[in-house]
C-alpha positions as a Markdown table, in Angstrom:
| # | Residue | x | y | z |
|---|---|---|---|---|
| 1 | Met | 61.5 | 42.4 | 3.3 |
| 2 | Tyr | 58.4 | 41.0 | 0.4 |
| 3 | Glu | 56.3 | 38.3 | 2.9 |
| 4 | Glu | 56.2 | 41.7 | 5.1 |
| 5 | Lys | 55.1 | 44.4 | 2.9 |
| 6 | Ala | 52.1 | 41.0 | 1.6 |
| 7 | Arg | 51.1 | 40.4 | 4.8 |
| 8 | Ser | 50.5 | 44.5 | 5.7 |
| 9 | Tyr | 48.1 | 44.5 | 1.8 |
| 10 | Ile | 46.5 | 42.1 | 3.7 |
| 11 | Lys | 45.4 | 43.0 | 7.1 |
| 12 | Thr | 44.8 | 46.1 | 5.6 |
| 13 | Asn | 42.0 | 45.1 | 3.5 |
| 14 | Ile | 40.7 | 41.8 | 5.8 |
| 15 | Ile | 40.7 | 45.8 | 8.0 |
| 16 | Val | 38.7 | 47.0 | 5.0 |
| 17 | Ser | 36.3 | 44.4 | 4.4 |
| 18 | Ile | 35.7 | 44.6 | 8.1 |
| 19 | Gly | 34.3 | 48.1 | 7.8 |
| 20 | Phe | 32.4 | 47.7 | 4.6 |
| 21 | Ala | 30.7 | 44.2 | 6.6 |
| 22 | Leu | 29.4 | 46.6 | 9.5 |
| 23 | Thr | 28.8 | 49.7 | 7.7 |
| 24 | Phe | 26.5 | 47.6 | 4.8 |
| 25 | Val | 24.9 | 45.4 | 8.5 |
| 26 | Met | 24.2 | 48.6 | 10.2 |
| 27 | Leu | 22.6 | 50.2 | 6.6 |
| 28 | Val | 20.3 | 47.3 | 6.7 |
| 29 | Ala | 19.2 | 47.1 | 10.0 |
| 30 | Leu | 18.3 | 51.3 | 9.0 |
| 31 | Leu | 16.4 | 50.2 | 6.3 |
| 32 | Val | 14.2 | 47.4 | 8.6 |
| 33 | Lys | 13.9 | 50.2 | 11.5 |
| 34 | Ile | 12.6 | 52.5 | 9.3 |
| 35 | Gly | 10.6 | 50.1 | 7.5 |
| 36 | Ser | 9.2 | 48.5 | 10.1 |
| 37 | Thr | 8.4 | 52.8 | 11.7 |
| 38 | Asn | 6.3 | 52.7 | 8.9 |
| 39 | Ser | 4.4 | 49.4 | 8.9 |
| 40 | Gly | 0.8 | 51.6 | 7.9 |
| 41 | Leu | -2.3 | 51.6 | 9.7 |
| 42 | Ser | -2.4 | 49.1 | 12.8 |
| 43 | Ala | -5.4 | 47.1 | 13.0 |
| 44 | Gly | -7.0 | 49.3 | 15.5 |
| 45 | Arg | -6.1 | 52.7 | 13.5 |
| 46 | Thr | -8.1 | 51.5 | 10.5 |
| 47 | Glu | -11.2 | 50.0 | 11.6 |
| 48 | Lys | -11.3 | 53.7 | 12.6 |
| 49 | Ala | -10.4 | 55.1 | 9.5 |
| 50 | Thr | -13.1 | 53.0 | 8.2 |
| 51 | Thr | -15.9 | 53.9 | 10.7 |
| 52 | Tyr | -14.5 | 57.3 | 10.0 |
| 53 | Ala | -15.0 | 57.3 | 6.1 |
| 54 | Asn | -18.1 | 55.6 | 6.7 |
| 55 | Asn | -19.2 | 58.4 | 9.0 |
| 56 | Leu | -18.2 | 60.7 | 6.2 |
| 57 | Val | -20.5 | 58.8 | 4.2 |
| 58 | Ser | -23.3 | 59.2 | 5.7 |
| 59 | Asn | -23.3 | 62.7 | 5.9 |
| 60 | Gly | -22.7 | 63.3 | 2.6 |
| 61 | Leu | -19.2 | 63.6 | 2.0 |
| 62 | Tyr | -18.6 | 61.7 | -0.3 |
| 63 | Tyr | -15.0 | 63.1 | -1.8 |
| 64 | Gln | -13.3 | 63.3 | 2.0 |
| 65 | Ala | -14.5 | 59.6 | 2.0 |
| 66 | Ala | -13.3 | 58.9 | -0.9 |
| 67 | Cys | -9.5 | 60.3 | 0.0 |
| 68 | Glu | -10.1 | 58.3 | 3.5 |
| 69 | Phe | -10.8 | 54.9 | 1.5 |
| 70 | Glu | -7.9 | 56.0 | -1.1 |
| 71 | Asn | -5.0 | 56.8 | 2.3 |
| 72 | Ile | -6.5 | 52.9 | 3.7 |
| 73 | Leu | -6.2 | 51.4 | 0.5 |
| 74 | Arg | -2.6 | 52.8 | 0.8 |
| 75 | Glu | -1.4 | 52.3 | 3.8 |
| 76 | Ala | -3.8 | 49.6 | 6.1 |
| 77 | Lys | -2.0 | 45.9 | 5.7 |
| 78 | Leu | -5.1 | 43.9 | 4.7 |
| 79 | Asp | -5.8 | 41.1 | 3.4 |
| 80 | Asp | -6.9 | 40.9 | -0.6 |
| 81 | Lys | -10.8 | 40.1 | -0.4 |
| 82 | Lys | -10.8 | 43.6 | 2.1 |
| 83 | Lys | -9.1 | 44.7 | -0.3 |
| 84 | Ala | -10.9 | 44.4 | -3.1 |
| 85 | Asn | -14.1 | 45.3 | -0.8 |
| 86 | Leu | -13.3 | 48.4 | 0.1 |
| 87 | Leu | -11.7 | 48.8 | -3.8 |
| 88 | Phe | -15.3 | 47.9 | -4.5 |
| 89 | Ile | -17.1 | 51.1 | -2.3 |
| 90 | Leu | -14.4 | 53.3 | -3.6 |
| 91 | Gly | -15.5 | 52.9 | -7.4 |
| 92 | Asn | -19.4 | 52.4 | -6.6 |
| 93 | Leu | -18.8 | 55.7 | -4.2 |
| 94 | Tyr | -16.7 | 57.8 | -6.6 |
| 95 | Met | -19.3 | 55.9 | -10.1 |
| 96 | Asp | -23.0 | 56.1 | -8.1 |
| 97 | Asn | -21.9 | 59.4 | -5.3 |
| 98 | Leu | -19.5 | 62.0 | -6.7 |
| 99 | Lys | -20.6 | 61.2 | -10.6 |
| 100 | Asp | -16.3 | 60.8 | -10.5 |
| 101 | Tyr | -16.8 | 58.2 | -14.0 |
| 102 | Gln | -12.8 | 58.0 | -15.0 |
| 103 | Asn | -12.0 | 57.7 | -11.1 |
| 104 | Ala | -14.2 | 54.8 | -11.3 |
| 105 | Leu | -13.1 | 52.7 | -14.0 |
| 106 | Ala | -9.6 | 53.8 | -12.6 |
| 107 | Thr | -10.7 | 51.9 | -8.9 |
| 108 | Tyr | -12.7 | 48.5 | -11.8 |
| 109 | Ile | -10.0 | 48.5 | -13.4 |
| 110 | Lys | -7.1 | 48.1 | -10.7 |
| 111 | Leu | -10.2 | 45.3 | -8.6 |
| 112 | Lys | -10.3 | 43.9 | -11.9 |
| 113 | Thr | -6.8 | 43.8 | -12.1 |
| 114 | Tyr | -5.0 | 42.9 | -8.7 |
| 115 | Tyr | -8.2 | 40.7 | -7.2 |
| 116 | Pro | -9.2 | 39.0 | -10.7 |
| 117 | Asp | -10.9 | 35.8 | -8.8 |
| 118 | Asn | -13.2 | 39.0 | -7.0 |
| 119 | Pro | -16.9 | 37.9 | -6.0 |
| 120 | Tyr | -18.5 | 41.0 | -8.0 |
| 121 | Thr | -17.1 | 40.3 | -11.8 |
| 122 | Thr | -19.9 | 41.0 | -13.3 |
| 123 | Glu | -21.0 | 44.4 | -11.8 |
| 124 | Ile | -17.9 | 45.7 | -12.6 |
| 125 | Asn | -18.0 | 44.2 | -15.9 |
| 126 | Gln | -21.4 | 46.8 | -16.8 |
| 127 | Arg | -20.2 | 49.1 | -14.3 |
| 128 | Val | -17.1 | 49.7 | -16.7 |
| 129 | Val | -19.5 | 49.4 | -20.0 |
| 130 | Thr | -21.3 | 52.4 | -18.5 |
| 131 | Cys | -17.9 | 54.5 | -16.6 |
| 132 | Leu | -17.1 | 54.0 | -21.2 |
| 133 | Glu | -20.2 | 55.2 | -22.2 |
| 134 | Arg | -20.2 | 57.9 | -19.8 |
| 135 | Ile | -17.6 | 60.0 | -20.3 |
| 136 | Gly | -17.7 | 59.6 | -24.1 |
| 137 | Arg | -15.8 | 56.6 | -25.3 |
| 138 | His | -18.3 | 54.2 | -26.7 |
| 139 | Val | -16.5 | 52.7 | -29.2 |
| 140 | Glu | -14.4 | 51.0 | -26.6 |
| 141 | Ala | -17.9 | 50.8 | -24.0 |
| 142 | Gln | -19.0 | 49.3 | -27.0 |
| 143 | Ala | -16.4 | 46.4 | -27.3 |
| 144 | Ala | -16.3 | 46.2 | -23.4 |
| 145 | Leu | -20.1 | 44.9 | -23.7 |
| 146 | Gln | -19.4 | 42.6 | -26.5 |
| 147 | Ser | -16.4 | 41.0 | -24.4 |
| 148 | Ala | -18.8 | 40.8 | -20.7 |
| 149 | Thr | -22.0 | 39.3 | -23.0 |
| 150 | Gln | -22.5 | 36.8 | -25.3 |
| 151 | Ile | -21.1 | 38.2 | -29.3 |
| 152 | Gly | -24.0 | 40.0 | -30.6 |
| 153 | Ser | -25.7 | 41.3 | -27.6 |
| 154 | Ile | -26.4 | 45.1 | -28.1 |
| 155 | Glu | -28.4 | 45.2 | -24.5 |
| 156 | Ser | -26.4 | 47.2 | -21.9 |
| 157 | Pro | -26.3 | 45.2 | -19.1 |
| 158 | Gln | -27.6 | 48.0 | -17.5 |
| 159 | Asp | -30.8 | 47.9 | -19.0 |
| 160 | Lys | -30.8 | 44.0 | -18.8 |
| 161 | Val | -35.0 | 43.1 | -17.7 |
| 162 | Ile | -34.4 | 41.2 | -14.0 |
| 163 | Ala | -37.9 | 41.5 | -13.3 |
| 164 | Ile | -41.7 | 42.3 | -14.4 |
| 165 | Val | -44.4 | 43.8 | -11.7 |
| 166 | Gly | -47.7 | 44.5 | -13.6 |
| 167 | Lys | -46.3 | 46.2 | -17.3 |
| 168 | Arg | -43.2 | 47.9 | -15.7 |
| 169 | Pro | -40.0 | 46.3 | -16.6 |
| 170 | Ile | -36.7 | 46.2 | -13.4 |
| 171 | Thr | -34.4 | 46.4 | -14.4 |
| 172 | Met | -30.8 | 45.7 | -12.7 |
| 173 | Ser | -30.1 | 48.9 | -13.4 |
| 174 | Asp | -33.3 | 50.7 | -11.4 |
| 175 | Leu | -31.6 | 47.5 | -8.7 |
| 176 | Asn | -28.1 | 49.3 | -8.6 |
| 177 | Glu | -29.4 | 52.7 | -8.3 |
| 178 | Ala | -31.9 | 51.6 | -5.3 |
| 179 | Ile | -28.7 | 49.7 | -4.0 |
| 180 | Ser | -26.6 | 52.8 | -4.1 |
| 181 | Glu | -28.4 | 54.9 | -2.1 |
| 182 | Leu | -28.5 | 52.9 | 1.5 |
| 183 | Pro | -26.2 | 53.2 | 3.6 |
| 184 | Glu | -22.7 | 52.5 | 2.8 |
| 185 | Thr | -22.8 | 48.6 | 4.8 |
| 186 | Leu | -26.0 | 47.6 | 4.1 |
| 187 | Gln | -24.2 | 47.8 | 0.4 |
| 188 | Val | -21.7 | 46.1 | 0.7 |
| 189 | Lys | -24.8 | 43.6 | 2.3 |
| 190 | Tyr | -26.5 | 43.9 | -1.1 |
| 191 | Ser | -23.0 | 44.0 | -3.3 |
| 192 | Thr | -23.4 | 39.9 | -4.2 |
| 193 | Pro | -26.2 | 38.1 | -6.4 |
| 194 | Gln | -27.4 | 36.8 | -4.2 |
| 195 | Gly | -27.2 | 40.2 | -1.9 |
| 196 | Lys | -28.8 | 41.4 | -5.4 |
| 197 | Leu | -32.3 | 38.9 | -5.0 |
| 198 | Glu | -32.7 | 38.9 | -1.6 |
| 199 | Phe | -33.3 | 43.2 | -2.0 |
| 200 | Leu | -34.8 | 42.6 | -5.4 |
| 201 | Arg | -37.7 | 40.5 | -3.5 |
| 202 | Gly | -37.8 | 41.1 | -0.1 |
| 203 | Asn | -37.3 | 45.3 | -1.3 |
| 204 | Leu | -38.1 | 46.9 | -4.7 |
| 205 | Leu | -40.9 | 44.6 | -5.3 |
| 206 | Thr | -42.6 | 45.9 | -1.6 |
| 207 | Ser | -41.8 | 49.4 | -3.3 |
| 208 | Glu | -43.0 | 48.7 | -6.9 |
| 209 | Leu | -46.3 | 46.9 | -5.5 |
| 210 | Leu | -47.5 | 50.0 | -2.8 |
| 211 | Tyr | -46.3 | 52.0 | -5.6 |
| 212 | Asn | -48.7 | 50.6 | -8.3 |
| 213 | Leu | -51.5 | 50.5 | -5.8 |
| 214 | Ala | -51.1 | 54.8 | -5.3 |
| 215 | Leu | -51.9 | 54.6 | -9.3 |
| 216 | Arg | -55.3 | 53.8 | -8.7 |
| 217 | Gln | -55.8 | 55.0 | -5.9 |
| 218 | Gly | -55.2 | 58.4 | -8.1 |
| 219 | Leu | -52.7 | 59.4 | -5.6 |
| 220 | Asn | -50.4 | 60.9 | -7.5 |
| 221 | Lys | -53.4 | 63.3 | -8.3 |
| 222 | Asp | -53.9 | 64.1 | -4.7 |
| 223 | Ala | -53.5 | 67.8 | -3.2 |
| 224 | Val | -51.7 | 66.9 | -0.8 |
| 225 | Tyr | -49.1 | 65.1 | -2.8 |
| 226 | Leu | -48.4 | 67.4 | -5.6 |
| 227 | Lys | -47.4 | 70.2 | -2.8 |
| 228 | Arg | -44.8 | 67.5 | -1.6 |
| 229 | Ile | -43.6 | 66.8 | -4.7 |
| 230 | Ser | -42.7 | 70.6 | -5.4 |
| 231 | Lys | -41.2 | 71.1 | -2.3 |
| 232 | Leu | -39.0 | 68.1 | -3.1 |
| 233 | Glu | -38.3 | 68.8 | -6.1 |
| 234 | Lys | -37.2 | 72.0 | -4.6 |
| 235 | Asn | -34.6 | 70.6 | -1.5 |
| 236 | Leu | -33.4 | 68.5 | -5.0 |
| 237 | Leu | -32.3 | 70.9 | -6.7 |
| 238 | Val | -31.3 | 73.5 | -3.7 |
| 239 | Gln | -28.8 | 69.4 | -3.3 |
| 240 | Met | -27.6 | 69.0 | -6.3 |
| 241 | Ala | -26.9 | 73.2 | -7.2 |
| 242 | Tyr | -24.6 | 72.8 | -3.7 |
| 243 | Glu | -23.0 | 69.7 | -4.6 |
| 244 | Arg | -21.9 | 71.0 | -7.6 |
| 245 | Glu | -20.3 | 74.4 | -6.5 |
| 246 | Val | -18.3 | 72.7 | -3.4 |
| 247 | Lys | -17.4 | 69.8 | -5.7 |
| 248 | Asp | -14.2 | 71.0 | -5.9 |
| 249 | Phe | -13.1 | 71.7 | -2.2 |
| 250 | Pro | -9.5 | 71.3 | -1.2 |
| 251 | Lys | -8.7 | 68.3 | -1.0 |
| 252 | Val | -7.6 | 67.5 | 2.5 |
| 253 | Ser | -3.6 | 67.1 | 3.3 |
| 254 | Glu | -1.9 | 65.2 | 5.7 |
| 255 | Thr | 0.2 | 68.2 | 6.2 |
| 256 | Asp | -2.4 | 70.7 | 6.1 |
| 257 | Leu | -4.2 | 68.3 | 9.3 |
| 258 | Arg | -0.8 | 68.8 | 11.4 |
| 259 | Leu | -0.5 | 72.6 | 10.7 |
| 260 | Phe | -4.6 | 73.4 | 11.9 |
| 261 | Phe | -3.3 | 70.4 | 14.9 |
| 262 | Glu | 0.0 | 72.6 | 15.7 |
| 263 | Ala | -2.7 | 75.6 | 16.3 |
| 264 | Arg | -5.1 | 74.0 | 18.7 |
| 265 | Lys | -3.4 | 71.6 | 20.3 |
| 266 | Asp | -3.8 | 73.5 | 24.1 |
| 267 | Ser | -7.4 | 75.3 | 23.4 |
| 268 | Leu | -9.5 | 72.2 | 21.3 |
| 269 | Tyr | -6.9 | 69.6 | 22.1 |
| 270 | Lys | -6.1 | 69.7 | 25.3 |
| 271 | Gly | -2.1 | 69.0 | 24.9 |
| 272 | Lys | -2.2 | 65.4 | 23.5 |
| 273 | Lys | -0.2 | 64.3 | 21.1 |
| 274 | Phe | -1.7 | 64.2 | 17.0 |
| 275 | Glu | -2.4 | 59.9 | 16.8 |
| 276 | Glu | -4.6 | 60.4 | 19.3 |
| 277 | Val | -7.3 | 62.3 | 18.1 |
| 278 | Arg | -6.3 | 62.3 | 14.3 |
| 279 | Asn | -9.8 | 61.3 | 13.3 |
| 280 | Glu | -11.4 | 64.3 | 15.2 |
| 281 | Val | -8.6 | 66.7 | 13.7 |
| 282 | Ala | -10.0 | 65.4 | 10.4 |
| 283 | Gln | -13.8 | 66.6 | 11.2 |
| 284 | Asp | -13.0 | 69.9 | 13.0 |
| 285 | Tyr | -10.7 | 70.7 | 9.7 |
| 286 | Ile | -13.0 | 69.5 | 7.5 |
| 287 | Arg | -15.9 | 71.4 | 8.9 |
| 288 | Thr | -14.2 | 74.8 | 9.4 |
| 289 | Lys | -12.8 | 74.5 | 5.8 |
| 290 | Arg | -16.5 | 74.1 | 4.9 |
| 291 | Gly | -18.5 | 76.5 | 6.6 |
| 292 | Glu | -15.9 | 79.0 | 5.5 |
| 293 | Tyr | -15.9 | 77.8 | 1.7 |
| 294 | Glu | -20.0 | 77.5 | 2.4 |
| 295 | Ser | -19.5 | 81.8 | 3.5 |
| 296 | Lys | -17.6 | 82.7 | 0.3 |
| 297 | Leu | -20.0 | 80.8 | -1.5 |
| 298 | Leu | -22.9 | 83.1 | 0.1 |
| 299 | Glu | -21.2 | 86.1 | -1.0 |
| 300 | Lys | -20.8 | 84.7 | -4.4 |
| 301 | Leu | -24.3 | 84.1 | -4.4 |
| 302 | Val | -25.6 | 87.5 | -3.1 |
| 303 | Ala | -23.9 | 89.5 | -4.9 |
| 304 | Gly | -25.6 | 88.8 | -7.9 |
| 305 | Glu | -29.1 | 88.7 | -6.3 |
| 306 | Thr | -30.7 | 92.1 | -4.9 |
| 307 | Ile | -32.7 | 91.0 | -1.7 |
| 308 | Glu | -35.2 | 92.7 | 0.7 |
| 309 | Ile | -36.0 | 91.9 | 3.9 |
| 310 | Tyr | -39.5 | 93.4 | 5.4 |
| 311 | Pro | -38.1 | 93.2 | 9.3 |
| 312 | Glu | -42.2 | 94.9 | 9.5 |
| 313 | Ser | -43.7 | 92.1 | 8.8 |
| 314 | Leu | -41.8 | 89.9 | 11.4 |
| 315 | Gly | -43.4 | 93.1 | 13.8 |
| 316 | Ile | -39.9 | 94.6 | 14.0 |
| 317 | Ser | -40.5 | 98.5 | 13.9 |
| 318 | Ala | -37.4 | 99.1 | 11.2 |
| 319 | Pro | -37.0 | 100.2 | 8.2 |
| 320 | Ala | -36.9 | 97.7 | 4.7 |
| 321 | Ile | -33.0 | 96.6 | 4.6 |
| 322 | Lys | -31.9 | 95.8 | 1.1 |
| 323 | Phe | -28.9 | 94.5 | 0.1 |
| 324 | Gly | -26.6 | 92.3 | -2.4 |
| 325 | Gly | -26.3 | 92.9 | -6.2 |
| 326 | Gly | -28.3 | 96.0 | -6.1 |
| 327 | Gly | -28.7 | 96.4 | -3.0 |
| 328 | Glu | -26.2 | 98.5 | -0.6 |
């Protein structure tokens, strides 16, 4: 009797154990399957996403470009060298284009922490100092400066003289600023010490020599030059005001893109799958939302001004049009 109960007990425990084992195996298989379906961007998608991010930079959409680079770093399967390179580009985008020194600082710190053998260490240290100075953390900036340069040196790396043309010194800041104005692919090319030397000798020095020639010829007092300067000044101020107004442009989320796609998948995307046209959807979404954002901005600006238009001056027989803050 006891033997029969013992056999029954053992049999029951074996069945339960097998059940637990099968459940565990199925759970592991499910997790593996889930992991494989969320393994990130493929090589082809990564290349397209990178091209898209570069196009955003070329079109002056720096915030959206930064978001896309962040997504690539988060989702794509990249080796350490490529990740370090993208982080360096992203940090420079935050610092040079968006003037977002806190995010730039965070990106540079991440690059130094995760990829300490990256080829940009010297410049990153200089940029970290500049970011700290720009956000008002002067004590920490001085400490970082002393750590990155010789003990007792008070010269900022950005102010270090790297060449002299005539009597005018060229600093590291001059060089970095000139490189930051280049397309993203060229920024990468000239980001290394050897690349910087190549740009300095082949581009920046030529520019400085021509500038000195123009001054000797008195072109800075020429009427054509002064007129162009006035126009450039106006355009620059317009661009700066615009960038300041749209700096809070809403961040693009995957949910927003999918909702935008679903509302237009038949009329605009001809029934294609979202994954096939994601980059196109993102561009259309940003273009549409930016148009709406700019319309609201225009309404706000018009409300603060009195505007009058005189059609008769254009040969149109019509009364003057008045609108805006003081118009009707």
